[in-house]
mmCIF file of C-alpha atoms in Angstrom:
data_model
loop_
_atom_site.group_PDB
_atom_site.id
_atom_site.type_symbol
_atom_site.label_atom_id
_atom_site.label_comp_id
_atom_site.label_asym_id
_atom_site.label_seq_id
_atom_site.Cartn_x
_atom_site.Cartn_y
_atom_site.Cartn_z
ATOM 1 C CA MET A 204 0.490 0.131 -0.023
ATOM 2 C CA LYS A 205 1.113 2.799 -1.032
ATOM 3 C CA THR A 206 0.799 6.640 -0.624
ATOM 4 C CA ILE A 207 0.411 9.370 -3.298
ATOM 5 C CA LYS A 208 1.237 12.682 -1.986
ATOM 6 C CA VAL A 209 -0.214 16.071 -3.990
ATOM 7 C CA SER A 210 2.665 18.509 -3.223
ATOM 8 C CA SER A 211 2.732 22.305 -4.591
ATOM 9 C CA LEU A 212 5.608 24.519 -5.661
ATOM 10 C CA SER A 213 5.416 26.919 -2.948
ATOM 11 C CA GLY A 214 6.647 23.638 -1.320
ATOM 12 C CA SER A 215 3.037 23.099 1.056
ATOM 13 C CA ALA A 216 1.943 18.889 0.358
ATOM 14 C CA GLU A 217 -1.054 16.859 1.387
ATOM 15 C CA ALA A 218 -1.047 12.866 1.783
ATOM 16 C CA LEU A 219 -4.070 11.369 0.563
ATOM 17 C CA PRO A 220 -6.179 8.279 1.953
ATOM 18 C CA ALA A 221 -3.276 5.232 1.018
ATOM 19 C CA GLY A 222 -4.445 2.652 -0.972
ATOM 20 C CA GLY A 223 -3.431 0.723 -4.690
ATOM 21 C CA ASN A 224 -0.324 0.523 -6.633
ATOM 22 C CA PHE A 225 0.623 4.260 -6.306
ATOM 23 C CA ASP A 226 3.897 6.196 -5.741
ATOM 24 C CA GLY A 227 3.023 9.089 -7.571
ATOM 25 C CA VAL A 228 3.479 12.726 -8.051
ATOM 26 C CA TYR A 229 1.106 15.852 -8.608
ATOM 27 C CA TYR A 230 2.604 19.554 -9.507
ATOM 28 C CA PHE A 231 0.585 21.050 -8.526
ATOM 29 C CA ASP A 232 0.706 25.888 -9.905
ATOM 30 C CA ALA A 233 4.088 23.974 -11.143
ATOM 31 C CA ALA A 234 5.832 25.363 -14.967
ATOM 32 C CA PHE A 235 5.706 23.212 -17.763
ATOM 33 C CA SER A 236 9.647 23.689 -16.910
ATOM 34 C CA TYR A 237 9.636 22.181 -13.499
ATOM 35 C CA MET A 238 9.531 18.945 -15.587
ATOM 36 C CA GLU A 239 13.706 19.094 -15.904
ATOM 37 C CA GLN A 240 13.636 18.714 -12.202
ATOM 38 C CA ILE A 241 11.603 15.733 -12.643
ATOM 39 C CA VAL A 242 13.082 14.124 -15.524
ATOM 40 C CA SER A 243 16.174 13.524 -17.609
ATOM 41 C CA ARG A 244 16.236 15.518 -20.924
ATOM 42 C CA SER A 245 17.911 12.446 -22.843
ATOM 43 C CA LYS A 246 16.534 10.153 -21.421
ATOM 44 C CA THR A 247 13.070 11.218 -22.306
ATOM 45 C CA ILE A 248 10.888 11.382 -25.315
ATOM 46 C CA LEU A 249 7.732 13.393 -24.947
ATOM 47 C CA ILE A 250 4.414 12.684 -27.117
ATOM 48 C CA THR A 251 1.682 15.353 -27.855
ATOM 49 C CA ASP A 252 -0.380 16.445 -30.313
ATOM 50 C CA ALA A 253 -0.039 19.221 -33.421
ATOM 51 C CA ASN A 254 -2.127 21.413 -32.049
ATOM 52 C CA ILE A 255 -0.285 21.275 -28.797
ATOM 53 C CA PHE A 256 2.660 21.867 -30.520
ATOM 54 C CA GLN A 257 2.178 24.751 -32.757
ATOM 55 C CA ASN A 258 0.898 26.617 -29.708
ATOM 56 C CA HIS A 259 3.570 25.761 -27.867
ATOM 57 C CA PRO A 260 6.727 24.769 -30.097
ATOM 58 C CA GLN A 261 8.761 26.747 -27.371
ATOM 59 C CA LEU A 262 7.974 24.497 -24.485
ATOM 60 C CA PHE A 263 9.038 21.043 -26.436
ATOM 61 C CA ASP A 264 12.365 22.586 -27.468
ATOM 62 C CA GLY A 265 15.333 19.541 -26.417
ATOM 63 C CA TRP A 266 13.241 17.675 -26.779
ATOM 64 C CA GLN A 267 12.962 14.222 -28.075
ATOM 65 C CA THR A 268 8.303 14.570 -29.116
ATOM 66 C CA ILE A 269 6.374 13.159 -31.021
ATOM 67 C CA VAL A 270 3.856 14.905 -32.547
ATOM 68 C CA LEU A 271 -0.014 12.842 -33.512
ATOM 69 C CA PRO A 272 -2.644 14.180 -35.288
ATOM 70 C CA ALA A 273 -4.943 16.196 -32.661
ATOM 71 C CA GLY A 274 -8.577 14.890 -32.360
ATOM 72 C CA GLU A 275 -10.129 11.571 -30.648
ATOM 73 C CA GLU A 276 -10.614 10.075 -34.158
ATOM 74 C CA HIS A 277 -6.870 9.184 -34.002
ATOM 75 C CA LYS A 278 -7.214 7.403 -30.367
ATOM 76 C CA GLN A 279 -6.959 4.249 -32.456
ATOM 77 C CA GLN A 280 -4.475 1.613 -32.419
ATOM 78 C CA ALA A 281 -2.830 2.457 -35.698
ATOM 79 C CA THR A 282 -1.647 5.138 -33.669
ATOM 80 C CA VAL A 283 -0.154 3.578 -30.739
ATOM 81 C CA ASP A 284 1.869 1.294 -34.187
ATOM 82 C CA TYR A 285 2.597 5.031 -34.898
ATOM 83 C CA ILE A 286 4.145 5.695 -31.721
ATOM 84 C CA ILE A 287 6.047 2.736 -31.232
ATOM 85 C CA GLY A 288 7.539 3.237 -34.321
ATOM 86 C CA GLU A 289 8.547 6.221 -34.114
ATOM 87 C CA LEU A 290 10.459 4.846 -30.495
ATOM 88 C CA ILE A 291 12.125 2.600 -32.571
ATOM 89 C CA ALA A 292 13.291 5.263 -34.473
ATOM 90 C CA LYS A 293 14.706 7.302 -31.559
ATOM 91 C CA GLY A 294 16.081 3.806 -29.376
ATOM 92 C CA ALA A 295 13.344 3.615 -26.723
ATOM 93 C CA ASP A 296 14.468 0.986 -24.409
ATOM 94 C CA ARG A 297 13.721 0.427 -21.092
ATOM 95 C CA SER A 298 14.991 3.239 -19.116
ATOM 96 C CA THR A 299 13.461 5.726 -21.574
ATOM 97 C CA PHE A 300 10.713 7.964 -19.243
ATOM 98 C CA ILE A 301 7.252 8.835 -22.442
ATOM 99 C CA VAL A 302 5.867 12.016 -21.147
ATOM 100 C CA GLY A 303 2.609 12.774 -22.916
ATOM 101 C CA VAL A 304 1.500 16.400 -22.733
ATOM 102 C CA GLY A 305 -2.395 17.156 -23.714
ATOM 103 C CA GLY A 306 -6.079 16.977 -23.471
ATOM 104 C CA GLY A 307 -7.622 12.853 -22.327
ATOM 105 C CA VAL A 308 -6.674 11.845 -25.877
ATOM 106 C CA VAL A 309 -2.896 12.640 -25.530
ATOM 107 C CA THR A 310 -2.566 11.254 -21.881
ATOM 108 C CA ASP A 311 -4.942 8.002 -22.486
ATOM 109 C CA ILE A 312 -2.427 7.052 -25.712
ATOM 110 C CA SER A 313 0.385 7.599 -23.975
ATOM 111 C CA GLY A 314 0.033 5.702 -21.649
ATOM 112 C CA TYR A 315 -1.381 3.307 -23.382
ATOM 113 C CA ALA A 316 1.392 3.398 -25.851
ATOM 114 C CA ALA A 317 4.090 3.082 -22.211
ATOM 115 C CA GLY A 318 2.716 0.298 -20.908
ATOM 116 C CA ILE A 319 2.972 -2.030 -23.537
ATOM 117 C CA TYR A 320 6.122 -0.995 -25.293
ATOM 118 C CA MET A 321 9.257 -3.701 -24.823
ATOM 119 C CA ARG A 322 6.421 -4.348 -21.681
ATOM 120 C CA GLY A 323 6.165 -1.423 -20.020
ATOM 121 C CA LEU A 324 8.562 2.376 -19.461
ATOM 122 C CA LYS A 325 7.870 4.287 -16.839
ATOM 123 C CA PHE A 326 5.367 7.616 -18.604
ATOM 124 C CA GLY A 327 4.040 11.128 -16.762
ATOM 125 C CA PHE A 328 1.610 13.790 -17.512
ATOM 126 C CA ILE A 329 1.229 17.291 -18.170
ATOM 127 C CA PRO A 330 -2.197 18.071 -19.506
ATOM 128 C CA THR A 331 -3.654 20.633 -20.841
ATOM 129 C CA THR A 332 -6.968 20.888 -21.104
ATOM 130 C CA ILE A 333 -10.108 21.182 -17.533
ATOM 131 C CA LEU A 334 -11.155 17.617 -19.282
ATOM 132 C CA ALA A 335 -7.674 16.642 -18.534
ATOM 133 C CA MET A 336 -6.668 17.638 -15.342
ATOM 134 C CA VAL A 337 -9.562 17.188 -13.242
ATOM 135 C CA ASP A 338 -10.210 13.618 -15.057
ATOM 136 C CA ALA A 339 -8.598 12.404 -17.986
ATOM 137 C CA SER A 340 -5.387 11.786 -17.085
ATOM 138 C CA ILE A 341 -6.107 10.425 -13.583
ATOM 139 C CA GLY A 342 -6.372 7.213 -12.315
ATOM 140 C CA GLY A 343 -4.432 4.944 -14.204
ATOM 141 C CA LYS A 344 -6.958 4.099 -17.210
ATOM 142 C CA ASN A 345 -4.894 4.437 -20.570
ATOM 143 C CA GLY A 346 -6.293 2.786 -23.465
ATOM 144 C CA VAL A 347 -7.030 3.873 -27.249
ATOM 145 C CA ASP A 348 -10.963 3.313 -29.139
ATOM 146 C CA VAL A 349 -11.504 0.270 -31.135
ATOM 147 C CA GLY A 350 -13.739 2.039 -34.272
ATOM 148 C CA ILE A 351 -17.094 3.589 -32.574
ATOM 149 C CA TYR A 352 -16.936 1.713 -29.578
ATOM 150 C CA LYS A 353 -15.127 4.531 -26.783
ATOM 151 C CA ASN A 354 -11.698 2.738 -24.417
ATOM 152 C CA LEU A 355 -12.080 -0.946 -26.215
ATOM 153 C CA ALA A 356 -8.183 -1.349 -25.736
ATOM 154 C CA GLY A 357 -6.652 -0.891 -22.998
ATOM 155 C CA LEU A 358 -4.366 -0.930 -19.508
ATOM 156 C CA ILE A 359 -4.404 0.074 -16.019
ATOM 157 C CA LYS A 360 -0.987 1.684 -15.312
ATOM 158 C CA GLN A 361 -0.237 4.172 -13.287
ATOM 159 C CA PRO A 362 1.687 7.726 -14.348
ATOM 160 C CA GLU A 363 4.544 8.578 -11.837
ATOM 161 C CA PHE A 364 3.547 12.307 -11.890
ATOM 162 C CA LEU A 365 0.442 14.715 -12.977
ATOM 163 C CA LEU A 366 2.595 18.574 -13.651
ATOM 164 C CA PHE A 367 -0.339 21.328 -13.677
ATOM 165 C CA ASP A 368 0.730 23.744 -15.302
ATOM 166 C CA TYR A 369 -2.727 26.403 -15.153
ATOM 167 C CA SER A 370 -0.794 28.743 -18.331
ATOM 168 C CA LEU A 371 -1.607 26.400 -21.158
ATOM 169 C CA LEU A 372 -5.182 26.817 -20.548
ATOM 170 C CA GLN A 373 -4.468 30.169 -21.600
ATOM 171 C CA THR A 374 -4.420 29.177 -25.315
ATOM 172 C CA LEU A 375 -7.335 26.322 -24.602
ATOM 173 C CA PRO A 376 -10.411 26.916 -26.892
ATOM 174 C CA ALA A 377 -13.762 27.840 -25.426
ATOM 175 C CA ASP A 378 -15.780 24.891 -26.230
ATOM 176 C CA GLN A 379 -12.753 23.225 -24.458
ATOM 177 C CA TRP A 380 -13.491 25.089 -21.188
ATOM 178 C CA ILE A 381 -16.705 23.852 -21.703
ATOM 179 C CA ASN A 382 -16.236 20.557 -22.098
ATOM 180 C CA GLY A 383 -13.848 19.785 -19.465
ATOM 181 C CA PHE A 384 -16.610 21.083 -16.767
ATOM 182 C CA ALA A 385 -18.647 18.179 -17.988
ATOM 183 C CA GLU A 386 -16.249 16.309 -15.359
ATOM 184 C CA VAL A 387 -17.047 19.023 -12.773
ATOM 185 C CA VAL A 388 -20.074 18.550 -12.613
ATOM 186 C CA LYS A 389 -20.399 14.729 -13.118
ATOM 187 C CA HIS A 390 -18.065 14.935 -9.311
ATOM 188 C CA ALA A 391 -20.406 17.583 -7.950
ATOM 189 C CA CYS A 392 -23.507 15.064 -8.767
ATOM 190 C CA ILE A 393 -21.272 11.627 -7.323
ATOM 191 C CA LYS A 394 -19.638 12.765 -3.929
ATOM 192 C CA ASP A 395 -19.614 16.574 -3.079
ATOM 193 C CA ALA A 396 -23.468 18.664 -2.023
ATOM 194 C CA ASP A 397 -21.097 21.730 -1.529
ATOM 195 C CA LEU A 398 -18.867 21.849 -4.742
ATOM 196 C CA PHE A 399 -22.460 21.257 -6.860
ATOM 197 C CA ALA A 400 -23.559 24.114 -4.845
ATOM 198 C CA LEU A 401 -20.926 26.790 -5.152
ATOM 199 C CA LEU A 402 -20.388 26.205 -8.975
ATOM 200 C CA GLN A 403 -24.605 27.240 -9.170
ATOM 201 C CA LYS A 404 -22.439 30.668 -7.768
ATOM 202 C CA GLU A 405 -20.328 30.635 -9.820
ATOM 203 C CA SER A 406 -19.342 30.079 -13.954
ATOM 204 C CA ILE A 407 -16.963 29.168 -16.410
ATOM 205 C CA GLU A 408 -16.196 33.007 -16.683
ATOM 206 C CA ASN A 409 -15.703 33.600 -13.377
ATOM 207 C CA PHE A 410 -12.918 30.926 -12.643
ATOM 208 C CA LYS A 411 -11.891 31.541 -16.356
ATOM 209 C CA ALA A 412 -11.359 35.749 -14.826
ATOM 210 C CA ASP A 413 -9.713 34.769 -11.680
ATOM 211 C CA LYS A 414 -6.865 31.899 -11.541
ATOM 212 C CA ILE A 415 -6.770 31.186 -7.578
ATOM 213 C CA LYS A 416 -10.347 30.045 -7.376
ATOM 214 C CA LEU A 417 -9.551 28.160 -10.875
ATOM 215 C CA ALA A 418 -6.233 26.705 -9.622
ATOM 216 C CA ALA A 419 -8.418 25.732 -5.889
ATOM 217 C CA LEU A 420 -12.149 24.154 -8.613
ATOM 218 C CA ILE A 421 -8.975 21.706 -10.244
ATOM 219 C CA GLU A 422 -7.391 20.858 -7.276
ATOM 220 C CA LYS A 423 -10.575 19.633 -5.702
ATOM 221 C CA ASN A 424 -11.953 18.321 -8.681
ATOM 222 C CA VAL A 425 -8.215 15.356 -8.790
ATOM 223 C CA GLN A 426 -8.519 15.360 -4.855
ATOM 224 C CA ILE A 427 -12.125 14.106 -5.318
ATOM 225 C CA LYS A 428 -11.397 11.336 -8.294
ATOM 226 C CA THR A 429 -7.749 10.554 -6.987
ATOM 227 C CA THR A 430 -9.353 9.506 -3.389
ATOM 228 C CA VAL A 431 -11.741 6.998 -5.374
ATOM 229 C CA VAL A 432 -9.329 5.596 -7.218
ATOM 230 C CA VAL A 433 -6.702 5.131 -4.415
ATOM 231 C CA ASN A 434 -9.386 3.455 -2.532
ATOM 232 C CA ASP A 435 -10.469 1.476 -5.803
ATOM 233 C CA GLU A 436 -8.113 1.421 -8.281
ATOM 234 C CA PHE A 437 -9.431 -1.525 -10.927
ATOM 235 C CA GLU A 438 -12.942 -0.455 -10.632
ATOM 236 C CA GLN A 439 -14.472 -3.345 -7.857
ATOM 237 C CA GLY A 440 -16.459 -1.289 -6.168
ATOM 238 C CA ASP A 441 -16.118 3.122 -5.516
ATOM 239 C CA ARG A 442 -14.554 3.587 -9.267
ATOM 240 C CA LYS A 443 -17.463 2.687 -11.085
ATOM 241 C CA LEU A 444 -19.705 5.813 -9.472
ATOM 242 C CA LEU A 445 -17.000 7.538 -11.568
ATOM 243 C CA ASN A 446 -18.727 6.651 -15.114
ATOM 244 C CA PHE A 447 -21.514 8.486 -14.461
ATOM 245 C CA GLY A 448 -23.296 9.809 -17.168
ATOM 246 C CA HIS A 449 -20.657 7.716 -19.618
ATOM 247 C CA THR A 450 -23.437 4.865 -20.364
ATOM 248 C CA LEU A 451 -24.709 6.931 -22.701
ATOM 249 C CA GLY A 452 -22.341 9.075 -23.079
ATOM 250 C CA HIS A 453 -20.030 7.325 -24.081
ATOM 251 C CA ALA A 454 -22.217 5.335 -26.926
ATOM 252 C CA ILE A 455 -23.724 8.955 -28.100
ATOM 253 C CA GLU A 456 -20.286 10.049 -28.405
ATOM 254 C CA ASN A 457 -18.276 7.946 -31.417
ATOM 255 C CA MET A 458 -21.560 7.273 -33.153
ATOM 256 C CA TYR A 459 -22.005 10.925 -33.507
ATOM 257 C CA LEU A 460 -19.107 12.943 -33.476
ATOM 258 C CA LEU A 461 -20.178 14.143 -29.905
ATOM 259 C CA PRO A 462 -17.387 16.116 -27.985
ATOM 260 C CA HIS A 463 -16.501 14.048 -24.851
ATOM 261 C CA GLY A 464 -18.321 16.592 -22.640
ATOM 262 C CA HIS A 465 -21.189 16.679 -24.165
ATOM 263 C CA ALA A 466 -21.692 13.504 -24.039
ATOM 264 C CA VAL A 467 -21.737 12.759 -21.150
ATOM 265 C CA SER A 468 -23.886 16.229 -19.787
ATOM 266 C CA ILE A 469 -26.990 13.781 -22.175
ATOM 267 C CA GLY A 470 -25.790 10.609 -20.243
ATOM 268 C CA MET A 471 -25.838 12.568 -16.386
ATOM 269 C CA VAL A 472 -29.618 13.792 -17.420
ATOM 270 C CA ALA A 473 -30.668 10.717 -18.995
ATOM 271 C CA ALA A 474 -28.979 8.986 -15.882
ATOM 272 C CA ALA A 475 -31.140 11.332 -13.591
ATOM 273 C CA VAL A 476 -34.307 10.513 -15.556
ATOM 274 C CA ILE A 477 -33.575 6.826 -14.745
ATOM 275 C CA SER A 478 -32.806 7.888 -10.899
ATOM 276 C CA GLU A 479 -36.188 8.748 -10.902
ATOM 277 C CA SER A 480 -38.013 5.675 -12.161
ATOM 278 C CA ILE A 481 -35.898 3.668 -10.347
ATOM 279 C CA ASN A 482 -34.498 4.767 -7.370
ATOM 280 C CA ASP A 483 -37.180 7.938 -6.663
ATOM 281 C CA PHE A 484 -34.599 10.607 -6.983
ATOM 282 C CA PRO A 485 -36.985 14.018 -7.338
ATOM 283 C CA ALA A 486 -37.492 15.139 -10.624
ATOM 284 C CA GLY A 487 -37.166 18.920 -8.542
ATOM 285 C CA GLU A 488 -32.259 17.409 -7.982
ATOM 286 C CA THR A 489 -32.911 16.122 -12.189
ATOM 287 C CA GLN A 490 -33.620 19.745 -12.622
ATOM 288 C CA LYS A 491 -30.741 21.891 -10.593
ATOM 289 C CA ILE A 492 -28.813 19.129 -13.122
ATOM 290 C CA ARG A 493 -30.110 19.855 -16.294
ATOM 291 C CA ASP A 494 -30.538 23.754 -15.105
ATOM 292 C CA LEU A 495 -26.349 23.518 -13.481
ATOM 293 C CA LEU A 496 -25.494 21.813 -16.919
ATOM 294 C CA GLU A 497 -26.855 24.420 -19.053
ATOM 295 C CA LYS A 498 -25.320 27.659 -17.203
ATOM 296 C CA TYR A 499 -22.005 25.511 -18.222
ATOM 297 C CA HIS A 500 -22.906 26.319 -21.890
ATOM 298 C CA LEU A 501 -23.608 22.464 -21.540
ATOM 299 C CA PRO A 502 -26.009 20.144 -23.807
ATOM 300 C CA THR A 503 -28.712 18.919 -21.403
ATOM 301 C CA GLN A 504 -31.170 16.642 -24.847
ATOM 302 C CA PHE A 505 -30.294 14.681 -27.770
ATOM 303 C CA ASP A 506 -32.098 13.365 -30.538
ATOM 304 C CA PHE A 507 -30.002 9.830 -31.213
ATOM 305 C CA ASP A 508 -31.365 6.823 -32.909
ATOM 306 C CA LYS A 509 -32.216 3.983 -30.179
ATOM 307 C CA GLU A 510 -31.607 0.938 -31.964
ATOM 308 C CA LYS A 511 -28.006 2.493 -33.859
ATOM 309 C CA ILE A 512 -27.226 3.372 -29.719
ATOM 310 C CA TRP A 513 -29.358 0.553 -28.420
ATOM 311 C CA ASP A 514 -26.512 -2.094 -30.475
ATOM 312 C CA VAL A 515 -23.584 0.183 -28.957
ATOM 313 C CA LEU A 516 -24.497 0.224 -25.486
ATOM 314 C CA LYS A 517 -24.907 -4.099 -25.457
ATOM 315 C CA MET A 518 -20.531 -3.224 -25.761
ATOM 316 C CA ASP A 519 -20.158 -1.574 -23.095
ATOM 317 C CA LYS A 520 -17.678 -2.490 -20.673
ATOM 318 C CA LYS A 521 -20.280 -1.909 -17.685
ATOM 319 C CA ARG A 522 -22.422 -4.714 -18.719
ATOM 320 C CA ALA A 523 -21.963 -8.038 -16.830
ATOM 321 C CA GLY A 524 -24.328 -10.537 -18.081
ATOM 322 C CA ASN A 525 -27.805 -9.891 -18.965
ATOM 323 C CA SER A 526 -27.758 -6.861 -16.921
ATOM 324 C CA MET A 527 -25.510 -3.184 -16.697
ATOM 325 C CA ASN A 528 -23.635 -1.987 -13.863
ATOM 326 C CA PHE A 529 -25.766 1.935 -14.332
ATOM 327 C CA ILE A 530 -24.733 4.740 -12.205
ATOM 328 C CA LEU A 531 -27.935 6.628 -10.697
ATOM 329 C CA LEU A 532 -27.860 8.613 -7.433
ATOM 330 C CA ASN A 533 -29.297 8.703 -3.843
ATOM 331 C CA LYS A 534 -28.953 12.597 -4.257
ATOM 332 C CA ILE A 535 -26.824 15.055 -5.397
ATOM 333 C CA GLY A 536 -23.666 13.984 -4.445
ATOM 334 C CA GLN A 537 -24.491 10.500 -3.344
ATOM 335 C CA ALA A 538 -24.737 8.069 -5.928
ATOM 336 C CA MET A 539 -24.999 3.724 -5.864
ATOM 337 C CA ILE A 540 -23.659 1.682 -8.454
ATOM 338 C CA GLN A 541 -27.536 -0.017 -9.834
ATOM 339 C CA PRO A 542 -27.593 -3.501 -11.702
ATOM 340 C CA ILE A 543 -30.439 -3.088 -13.963
ATOM 341 C CA ALA A 544 -31.539 -5.919 -16.535
ATOM 342 C CA MET A 545 -30.720 -5.694 -20.648
ATOM 343 C CA ASN A 546 -34.551 -5.588 -20.770
ATOM 344 C CA GLU A 547 -35.873 -3.334 -18.688
ATOM 345 C CA LEU A 548 -33.376 -0.899 -19.846
ATOM 346 C CA GLU A 549 -33.426 -1.048 -23.436
ATOM 347 C CA ASN A 550 -37.252 -0.656 -22.948
ATOM 348 C CA LEU A 551 -35.339 2.805 -19.987
ATOM 349 C CA ILE A 552 -33.566 3.616 -23.693
ATOM 350 C CA HIS A 553 -35.425 3.662 -26.095
#
């Protein structure tokens, strides 16, 4: 049993609950350049995408770098094969360290490639989007999509470190701020009613304008997810709660080429409505969730082909035999895992 230490360059440190196979460090409010104090340039290869490389070319000067095309459509095995070819060309061996610099697609695929190359290299992440900072880069889930099926191939392997450089958010497009806040709302719905209340009082515009508020929000969400993960690394129990909104969300995301946060937002509203039917979740609370998502400019409804989506849902990793482990709400701030028979779920989806 190991402990994750949450560190900052100001010298403060906070120990999170022990559990799982963890020995990583989080560097909050750190400059990108601080990476030189963590890894050796000569033994490190960075993986990023074309957008990050074009927006921040100076950051990659002097570093061996693999640049990937940007976009979820490239989160496929073919891109991993390309990375492996580049690692071979650069002479990467088992002492090479990989650092994924980018959003959720980059961190997912970098961790996966590192995890399988020569049966496993050490790696770390520098997340560059809200979504990656509060969710995608945390917890060790690495992998790729298989066609329209989200994250169907992958592994769980933890990064050695996460470095949070908030200045990288300055070039983040407005739609990517919106995309990331879906996961912030999710954390509030399943684990923290006080966070939900804070979000009701604030707005994306407020967080963008106030660096102190933004840093506190990111660190709060990192702690929520990390606390869940360290106690259930391989998703045997409480970690399943993090899938709130993702069952339907993943099914529609790749089918309709939706941003991840938009798909999850739609999925959360659907899960809240299903909670009303199965778990006596008050309709008024569903409306609060819908109102909050709309306040953060996220969609709350979507017209999809129910038959096609059902065909995708049947292949979801959360299916166990004739039932699906669905995440429902008891109340805002408290979620539960509820197996739903597949025939019942099909009726609910329709």
